[in-house]
CSV table of C-alpha atoms and ligand atoms in Angstrom, one decimal:
chain,number,residue,atom,x,y,z
A,940,MET,CA,21.0,-33.5,-9.7
A,941,ILE,CA,20.3,-36.6,-11.8
A,942,LEU,CA,22.1,-39.9,-11.9
A,943,ALA,CA,20.9,-42.5,-14.3
A,944,ALA,CA,22.0,-46.1,-14.9
A,945,ASN,CA,21.5,-47.4,-18.4
A,946,PHE,CA,21.8,-51.2,-18.2
A,947,LYS,CA,21.7,-51.5,-22.0
A,948,MET,CA,21.6,-55.3,-22.8
A,949,ASN,CA,22.8,-56.3,-19.4
A,950,HIS,CA,21.2,-57.7,-16.3
A,951,THR,CA,18.3,-60.2,-16.2
A,952,ARG,CA,15.0,-59.8,-14.3
A,953,ALA,CA,16.5,-61.6,-11.3
A,954,SER,CA,19.7,-59.5,-11.2
A,955,THR,CA,17.7,-56.3,-11.7
A,956,ARG,CA,15.6,-57.2,-8.7
A,957,ALA,CA,18.7,-57.9,-6.6
A,958,TYR,CA,20.3,-54.6,-7.9
A,959,LEU,CA,17.3,-52.5,-6.9
A,960,GLN,CA,17.1,-54.2,-3.5
A,961,ARG,CA,20.7,-53.3,-2.8
A,962,LEU,CA,20.1,-49.8,-4.1
A,963,ASN,CA,17.1,-49.4,-1.7
A,964,SER,CA,19.4,-50.2,1.2
A,965,ILE,CA,21.1,-46.8,0.9
A,966,GLU,CA,19.5,-43.5,1.9
A,967,LYS,CA,18.7,-41.5,-1.2
A,968,PRO,CA,20.4,-38.1,-1.1
A,969,ALA,CA,17.6,-35.5,-1.1
A,970,HIS,CA,19.1,-33.5,-4.0
A,971,ILE,CA,19.7,-36.5,-6.3
A,972,ASP,CA,17.1,-38.0,-8.6
A,973,LEU,CA,18.0,-41.6,-9.4
A,974,PHE,CA,16.9,-43.4,-12.5
A,975,VAL,CA,17.5,-47.0,-13.7
A,976,PHE,CA,16.8,-48.3,-17.2
A,977,PRO,CA,16.8,-52.1,-17.3
A,978,PRO,CA,16.3,-54.1,-20.4
A,979,PHE,CA,12.6,-54.7,-21.5
A,980,THR,CA,12.4,-58.2,-20.0
A,981,ALA,CA,13.3,-56.8,-16.6
A,982,LEU,CA,10.7,-54.1,-16.5
A,983,ASP,CA,8.3,-54.4,-13.6
A,984,SER,CA,6.5,-52.4,-10.9
A,985,TYR,CA,9.4,-52.2,-8.5
A,986,GLU,CA,9.5,-50.5,-5.1
A,987,SER,CA,12.6,-48.5,-5.6
A,988,ILE,CA,14.3,-45.3,-4.6
A,989,ALA,CA,15.1,-44.9,-8.3
A,990,THR,CA,12.6,-44.2,-11.0
A,991,ILE,CA,12.4,-47.0,-13.5
A,992,GLY,CA,12.4,-46.2,-17.2
A,993,ALA,CA,12.6,-48.0,-20.5
A,994,GLN,CA,15.6,-47.7,-22.9
A,995,ASN,CA,13.4,-47.4,-26.0
A,996,ALA,CA,9.8,-47.9,-27.1
A,997,TYR,CA,7.9,-47.7,-30.3
A,998,CYS,CA,5.5,-44.8,-30.9
A,999,ALA,CA,2.2,-46.7,-30.7
A,1000,GLU,CA,0.0,-48.0,-28.0
A,1001,SER,CA,0.1,-51.6,-29.4
A,1002,GLY,CA,0.0,-53.2,-32.8
A,1003,SER,CA,1.9,-55.2,-35.4
A,1004,TYR,CA,5.4,-54.1,-34.7
A,1005,THR,CA,7.4,-57.3,-34.2
A,1006,GLY,CA,10.2,-57.0,-31.7
A,1007,GLU,CA,9.0,-53.7,-30.2
A,1008,ILE,CA,7.2,-52.6,-27.1
A,1009,GLY,CA,4.8,-49.7,-26.9
A,1010,LEU,CA,2.7,-47.7,-24.5
A,1011,ALA,CA,0.5,-50.6,-23.4
A,1012,GLN,CA,3.5,-52.6,-22.2
A,1013,LEU,CA,5.0,-49.6,-20.4
A,1014,ARG,CA,1.7,-48.7,-18.7
A,1015,GLU,CA,1.4,-52.2,-17.3
A,1016,PHE,CA,4.3,-51.3,-15.0
A,1017,GLY,CA,3.5,-47.6,-14.5
A,1018,ILE,CA,6.6,-46.6,-16.5
A,1019,GLU,CA,6.6,-43.0,-17.6
A,1020,THR,CA,10.3,-42.5,-18.3
A,1021,LEU,CA,12.1,-43.2,-21.5
A,1022,ILE,CA,15.4,-42.9,-23.2
A,1023,LEU,CA,15.2,-41.8,-26.8
A,1024,GLY,CA,17.8,-41.2,-29.4
A,1025,HIS,CA,20.6,-43.2,-27.7
A,1026,SER,CA,23.6,-43.4,-30.0
A,1027,GLU,CA,23.4,-47.2,-30.1
A,1028,ARG,CA,19.8,-46.9,-31.4
A,1029,ARG,CA,20.9,-44.4,-34.0
A,1030,HIS,CA,24.1,-46.1,-35.1
A,1031,ILE,CA,23.7,-49.8,-34.5
A,1032,PHE,CA,20.0,-50.0,-35.3
A,1033,GLY,CA,19.8,-47.3,-37.8
A,1034,GLU,CA,17.1,-45.2,-36.2
A,1035,SER,CA,16.6,-42.0,-38.2
A,1036,GLN,CA,16.1,-38.6,-36.8
A,1037,GLU,CA,12.6,-38.7,-38.3
A,1038,LEU,CA,11.6,-41.9,-36.4
A,1039,ILE,CA,13.1,-40.6,-33.2
A,1040,ALA,CA,11.2,-37.3,-33.5
A,1041,GLN,CA,8.0,-39.4,-34.0
A,1042,LYS,CA,8.7,-41.3,-30.9
A,1043,PHE,CA,9.4,-38.1,-29.0
A,1044,ALA,CA,6.2,-36.5,-30.1
A,1045,PHE,CA,4.1,-39.6,-29.2
A,1046,TYR,CA,5.6,-40.0,-25.7
A,1047,LYS,CA,5.6,-36.2,-25.1
A,1048,GLU,CA,1.8,-36.4,-25.8
A,1049,GLN,CA,1.6,-39.1,-23.1
A,1050,GLY,CA,3.5,-36.9,-20.6
A,1051,PHE,CA,6.6,-39.1,-20.3
A,1052,THR,CA,9.9,-37.9,-18.9
A,1053,ILE,CA,12.2,-38.2,-21.9
A,1054,PHE,CA,16.0,-38.6,-21.6
A,1055,TYR,CA,16.9,-37.5,-25.1
A,1056,CYS,CA,20.4,-38.4,-26.2
A,1057,ILE,CA,22.6,-36.5,-28.7
A,1058,GLY,CA,26.3,-36.6,-29.4
A,1059,GLU,CA,28.8,-36.4,-32.3
A,1060,THR,CA,30.8,-39.2,-33.8
A,1061,LEU,CA,34.6,-39.1,-33.8
A,1062,GLU,CA,34.7,-38.1,-37.5
A,1063,VAL,CA,32.5,-35.1,-36.8
A,1064,LYS,CA,34.6,-34.1,-33.7
A,1065,GLU,CA,37.7,-34.1,-35.8
A,1066,ARG,CA,36.1,-31.6,-38.2
A,1067,GLY,CA,35.9,-29.0,-35.4
A,1068,GLU,CA,33.5,-27.1,-33.3
A,1069,ASP,CA,31.2,-25.8,-36.1
A,1070,ALA,CA,30.7,-29.3,-37.4
A,1071,ILE,CA,29.8,-30.5,-34.0
A,1072,HIS,CA,27.3,-27.7,-33.5
A,1073,ILE,CA,25.6,-28.4,-36.9
A,1074,TYR,CA,25.5,-32.2,-36.1
A,1075,LEU,CA,24.0,-31.7,-32.7
A,1076,GLN,CA,21.5,-29.2,-34.0
A,1077,LYS,CA,20.4,-31.9,-36.6
A,1078,GLN,CA,19.8,-34.3,-33.7
A,1079,LEU,CA,17.4,-31.7,-32.2
A,1080,GLU,CA,15.4,-31.5,-35.4
A,1081,GLY,CA,11.7,-32.2,-34.7
A,1082,ILE,CA,12.3,-32.2,-31.0
A,1083,ASP,CA,10.3,-29.8,-28.7
A,1084,THR,CA,13.3,-28.5,-26.7
A,1085,SER,CA,10.9,-26.5,-24.5
A,1086,TYR,CA,9.1,-29.7,-23.3
A,1087,ASP,CA,9.1,-29.5,-19.5
A,1088,LYS,CA,9.8,-33.2,-19.0
A,1089,LEU,CA,12.8,-33.2,-21.3
A,1090,ILE,CA,16.2,-34.1,-20.1
A,1091,ILE,CA,19.0,-33.9,-22.6
A,1092,ALA,CA,22.0,-36.2,-22.3
A,1093,TYR,CA,25.1,-35.1,-24.3
A,1094,GLU,CA,26.9,-38.3,-25.1
A,1095,PRO,CA,29.8,-38.1,-27.6
A,1096,VAL,CA,29.7,-41.4,-29.5
A,1097,TRP,CA,33.4,-41.9,-29.3
A,1098,ALA,CA,33.3,-41.7,-25.5
A,1099,ILE,CA,30.5,-44.3,-25.0
A,1100,GLY,CA,31.8,-47.5,-23.6
A,1101,THR,CA,35.4,-46.7,-24.6
A,1102,GLY,CA,36.7,-45.7,-21.2
A,1103,LYS,CA,37.7,-42.4,-22.9
A,1104,SER,CA,35.6,-39.6,-21.5
A,1105,ALA,CA,35.4,-36.1,-23.1
A,1106,THR,CA,37.5,-33.5,-21.3
A,1107,PRO,CA,35.7,-31.2,-18.8
A,1108,GLU,CA,36.6,-28.2,-21.1
A,1109,ASP,CA,35.0,-29.8,-24.1
A,1110,ILE,CA,31.9,-30.9,-22.2
A,1111,GLU,CA,31.6,-27.3,-20.7
A,1112,LYS,CA,31.7,-25.8,-24.2
A,1113,ILE,CA,29.0,-28.2,-25.6
A,1114,LEU,CA,26.7,-27.7,-22.6
A,1115,ALA,CA,27.0,-24.0,-23.0
A,1116,PHE,CA,26.0,-24.4,-26.7
A,1117,LEU,CA,23.1,-26.6,-25.8
A,1118,ALA,CA,22.0,-24.2,-23.0
A,1119,SER,CA,21.6,-21.6,-25.7
A,1120,HIS,CA,18.9,-23.8,-27.3
A,1121,THR,CA,17.0,-25.2,-24.4
A,1122,ASP,CA,16.3,-24.8,-20.7
A,1123,ALA,CA,16.2,-28.6,-20.2
A,1124,PRO,CA,18.5,-30.1,-17.6
A,1125,LEU,CA,21.8,-31.2,-19.4
A,1126,LEU,CA,23.5,-34.4,-18.5
A,1127,TYR,CA,26.8,-35.8,-19.7
A,1128,GLY,CA,27.3,-39.4,-20.6
A,1129,GLY,CA,30.2,-41.4,-22.0
A,1130,SER,CA,32.6,-43.4,-19.8
A,1131,VAL,CA,31.5,-41.7,-16.6
A,1132,LYS,CA,32.9,-43.7,-13.6
A,1133,PRO,CA,33.8,-43.3,-9.9
A,1134,ALA,CA,37.2,-41.9,-10.9
A,1135,ASN,CA,35.9,-39.0,-13.0
A,1136,ILE,CA,32.3,-38.4,-11.9
A,1137,ALA,CA,33.2,-35.6,-9.4
A,1138,GLU,CA,34.9,-33.5,-12.0
A,1139,ILE,CA,32.1,-34.1,-14.5
A,1140,LEU,CA,29.4,-33.1,-12.0
A,1141,ARG,CA,31.3,-29.9,-11.2
A,1142,ILE,CA,31.2,-28.7,-14.8
A,1143,PRO,CA,29.0,-25.6,-15.2
A,1144,ARG,CA,25.5,-26.4,-16.4
A,1145,CYS,CA,26.0,-30.1,-15.9
A,1146,ALA,CA,22.9,-31.4,-14.1
A,1147,GLY,CA,24.0,-35.0,-13.8
A,1148,ALA,CA,25.2,-38.1,-15.6
A,1149,LEU,CA,23.8,-40.9,-17.8
A,1150,ILE,CA,26.0,-43.9,-16.9
A,1151,GLY,CA,26.3,-47.1,-18.8
A,1152,THR,CA,29.2,-49.5,-18.0
A,1153,ALA,CA,30.1,-48.2,-14.6
A,1154,SER,CA,26.5,-48.4,-13.4
A,1155,TRP,CA,26.0,-52.1,-14.1
A,1156,ASP,CA,27.7,-53.1,-10.8
A,1157,VAL,CA,25.5,-51.7,-8.1
A,1158,GLU,CA,28.4,-51.1,-5.8
A,1159,SER,CA,30.0,-48.9,-8.4
A,1160,PHE,CA,26.7,-47.0,-9.0
A,1161,ILE,CA,26.3,-46.5,-5.2
A,1162,GLU,CA,29.9,-45.2,-5.0
A,1163,MET,CA,29.1,-42.6,-7.6
A,1164,ILE,CA,25.9,-41.6,-5.7
A,1165,GLN,CA,28.0,-41.1,-2.6
A,1166,ILE,CA,30.5,-39.0,-4.5
A,1167,ALA,CA,27.7,-36.9,-6.0
A,1168,LYS,CA,26.2,-36.4,-2.5
A,1169,GLU,CA,29.2,-34.2,-1.6
A,1170,ILE,CA,28.9,-32.0,-4.7
B,2644,LIG,P1,29.1,-45.7,-20.9
B,2644,LIG,O1,27.7,-45.5,-21.7
B,2644,LIG,O2,29.0,-45.1,-19.6
B,2644,LIG,O3,29.3,-47.2,-20.9
B,2644,LIG,O4,30.1,-45.0,-21.8
B,2644,LIG,C1,27.0,-44.4,-21.5
B,2644,LIG,C2,25.7,-44.4,-22.3
B,2644,LIG,O5,25.7,-45.0,-23.4
B,2644,LIG,O6,24.6,-44.0,-21.8
């Protein structure tokens, strides 16, 4: 099982260090792989029971890409795990499927573990199941879904940061659809919290969760790890 904390633009270097120290004080359940994705400025070579990853990176070793970081900056801290295609990158920062696929190809070549995010908007959801399938398939365009270090996170855009998670029935249907396209572990993300994580982790084919808001407080993340331990 996989539990991943996406800090987004939260936490500083100092608070990330304190967070990871507290996380290290628990015993990592043997069957749970933990990941933490701090903001760029808080990346470092931490001793941690969680694998540290980056929330994004440009597809080059280094170069003239103002505001970006690339392979050289990740290598400095031994980081080999990356989120790509997060809905906030797609919708707020306008990343195209083409750019995301280029990043994917570059970091796949480098052997990175890639958390690849896909998910439909509310407008697409309201058009029904076929529309959702077509939309998700487009987000897999140019992505090697047989890559052995690929993890797919299904995160409906309307459920991210809204407190409104998708229903277990809806998630189950989408995960079944995705499983017909890939053998990659499938996560759910979108308003996962201590109150709903148990029912989400019990959904068939759900290999874990990518958690934003409810992961920023380390005690809440630990609570979810303890709940997951019993599943
Ligand atoms: P959320 O974010 O848990 O705050 O909904 C999830 C994500 O964006 O990965």
